GROMACS .gro file of C-alpha atoms in nm:
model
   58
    1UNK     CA    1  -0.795   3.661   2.178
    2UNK     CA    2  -1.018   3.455   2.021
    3UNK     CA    3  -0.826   3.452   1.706
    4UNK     CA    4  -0.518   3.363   1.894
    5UNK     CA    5  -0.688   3.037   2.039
    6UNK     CA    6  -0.810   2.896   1.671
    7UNK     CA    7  -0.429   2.980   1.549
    8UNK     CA    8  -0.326   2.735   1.815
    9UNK     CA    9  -0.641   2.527   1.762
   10UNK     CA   10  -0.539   2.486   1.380
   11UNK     CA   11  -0.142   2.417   1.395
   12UNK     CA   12  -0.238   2.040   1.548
   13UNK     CA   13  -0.479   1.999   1.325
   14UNK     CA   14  -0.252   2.088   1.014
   15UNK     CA   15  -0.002   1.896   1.138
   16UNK     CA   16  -0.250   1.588   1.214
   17UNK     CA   17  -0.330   1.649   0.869
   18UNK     CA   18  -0.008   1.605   0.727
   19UNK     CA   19   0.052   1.289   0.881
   20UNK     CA   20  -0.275   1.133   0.806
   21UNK     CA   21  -0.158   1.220   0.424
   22UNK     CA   22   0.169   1.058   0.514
   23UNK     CA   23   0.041   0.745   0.632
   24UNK     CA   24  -0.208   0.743   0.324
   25UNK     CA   25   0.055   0.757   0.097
   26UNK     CA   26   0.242   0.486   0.281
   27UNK     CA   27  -0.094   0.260   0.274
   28UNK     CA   28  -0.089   0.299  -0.105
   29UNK     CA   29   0.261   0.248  -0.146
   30UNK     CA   30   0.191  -0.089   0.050
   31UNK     CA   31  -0.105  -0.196  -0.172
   32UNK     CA   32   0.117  -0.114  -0.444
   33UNK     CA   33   0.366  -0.375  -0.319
   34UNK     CA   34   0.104  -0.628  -0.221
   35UNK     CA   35  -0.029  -0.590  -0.627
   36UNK     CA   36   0.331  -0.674  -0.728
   37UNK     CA   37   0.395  -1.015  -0.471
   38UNK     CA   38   0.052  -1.100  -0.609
   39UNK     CA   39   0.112  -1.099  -0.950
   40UNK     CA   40   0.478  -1.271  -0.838
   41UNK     CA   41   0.244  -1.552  -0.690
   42UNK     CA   42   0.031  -1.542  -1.018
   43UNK     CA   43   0.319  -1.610  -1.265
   44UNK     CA   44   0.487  -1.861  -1.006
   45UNK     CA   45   0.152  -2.052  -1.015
   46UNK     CA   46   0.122  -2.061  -1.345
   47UNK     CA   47   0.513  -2.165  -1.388
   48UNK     CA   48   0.398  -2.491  -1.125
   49UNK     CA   49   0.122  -2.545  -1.379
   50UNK     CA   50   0.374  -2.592  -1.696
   51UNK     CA   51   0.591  -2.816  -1.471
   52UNK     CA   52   0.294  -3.037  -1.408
   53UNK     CA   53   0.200  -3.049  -1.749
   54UNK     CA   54   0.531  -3.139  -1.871
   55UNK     CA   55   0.595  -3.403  -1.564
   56UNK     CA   56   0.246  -3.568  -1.702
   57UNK     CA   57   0.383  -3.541  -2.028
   58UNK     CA   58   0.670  -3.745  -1.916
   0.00000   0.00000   0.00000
């Protein structure tokens, strides 16, 4: 009986489980994307800063 209950118990909690590793791997997959518009940002900044130079070179 008892065993019965904690089979029942655990099946939620496996399954909770999986979708906590789910969303985890979703979180890093965002971060991942985040890193990339960052570094997008980076380069476009320092394209801006080349286009200043050479407007103050003109």
């Amino acid at each position: 009986m008892a065993e019965q209950v904690v089979g029942i118990i655990e099946r939620p909690v496996g399954m909770a489980e999986q979708v906590v590793g789910t969303i985890e791997r979703l979180v890093g997959m965002v971060e991942q994307v985040v890193g990339i518009i960052e570094r997008l940002v980076g380069m476009a900044e320092q394209v801006v800063g080349m286009a200043e130079q050479v407007v103050g070179i003109i």
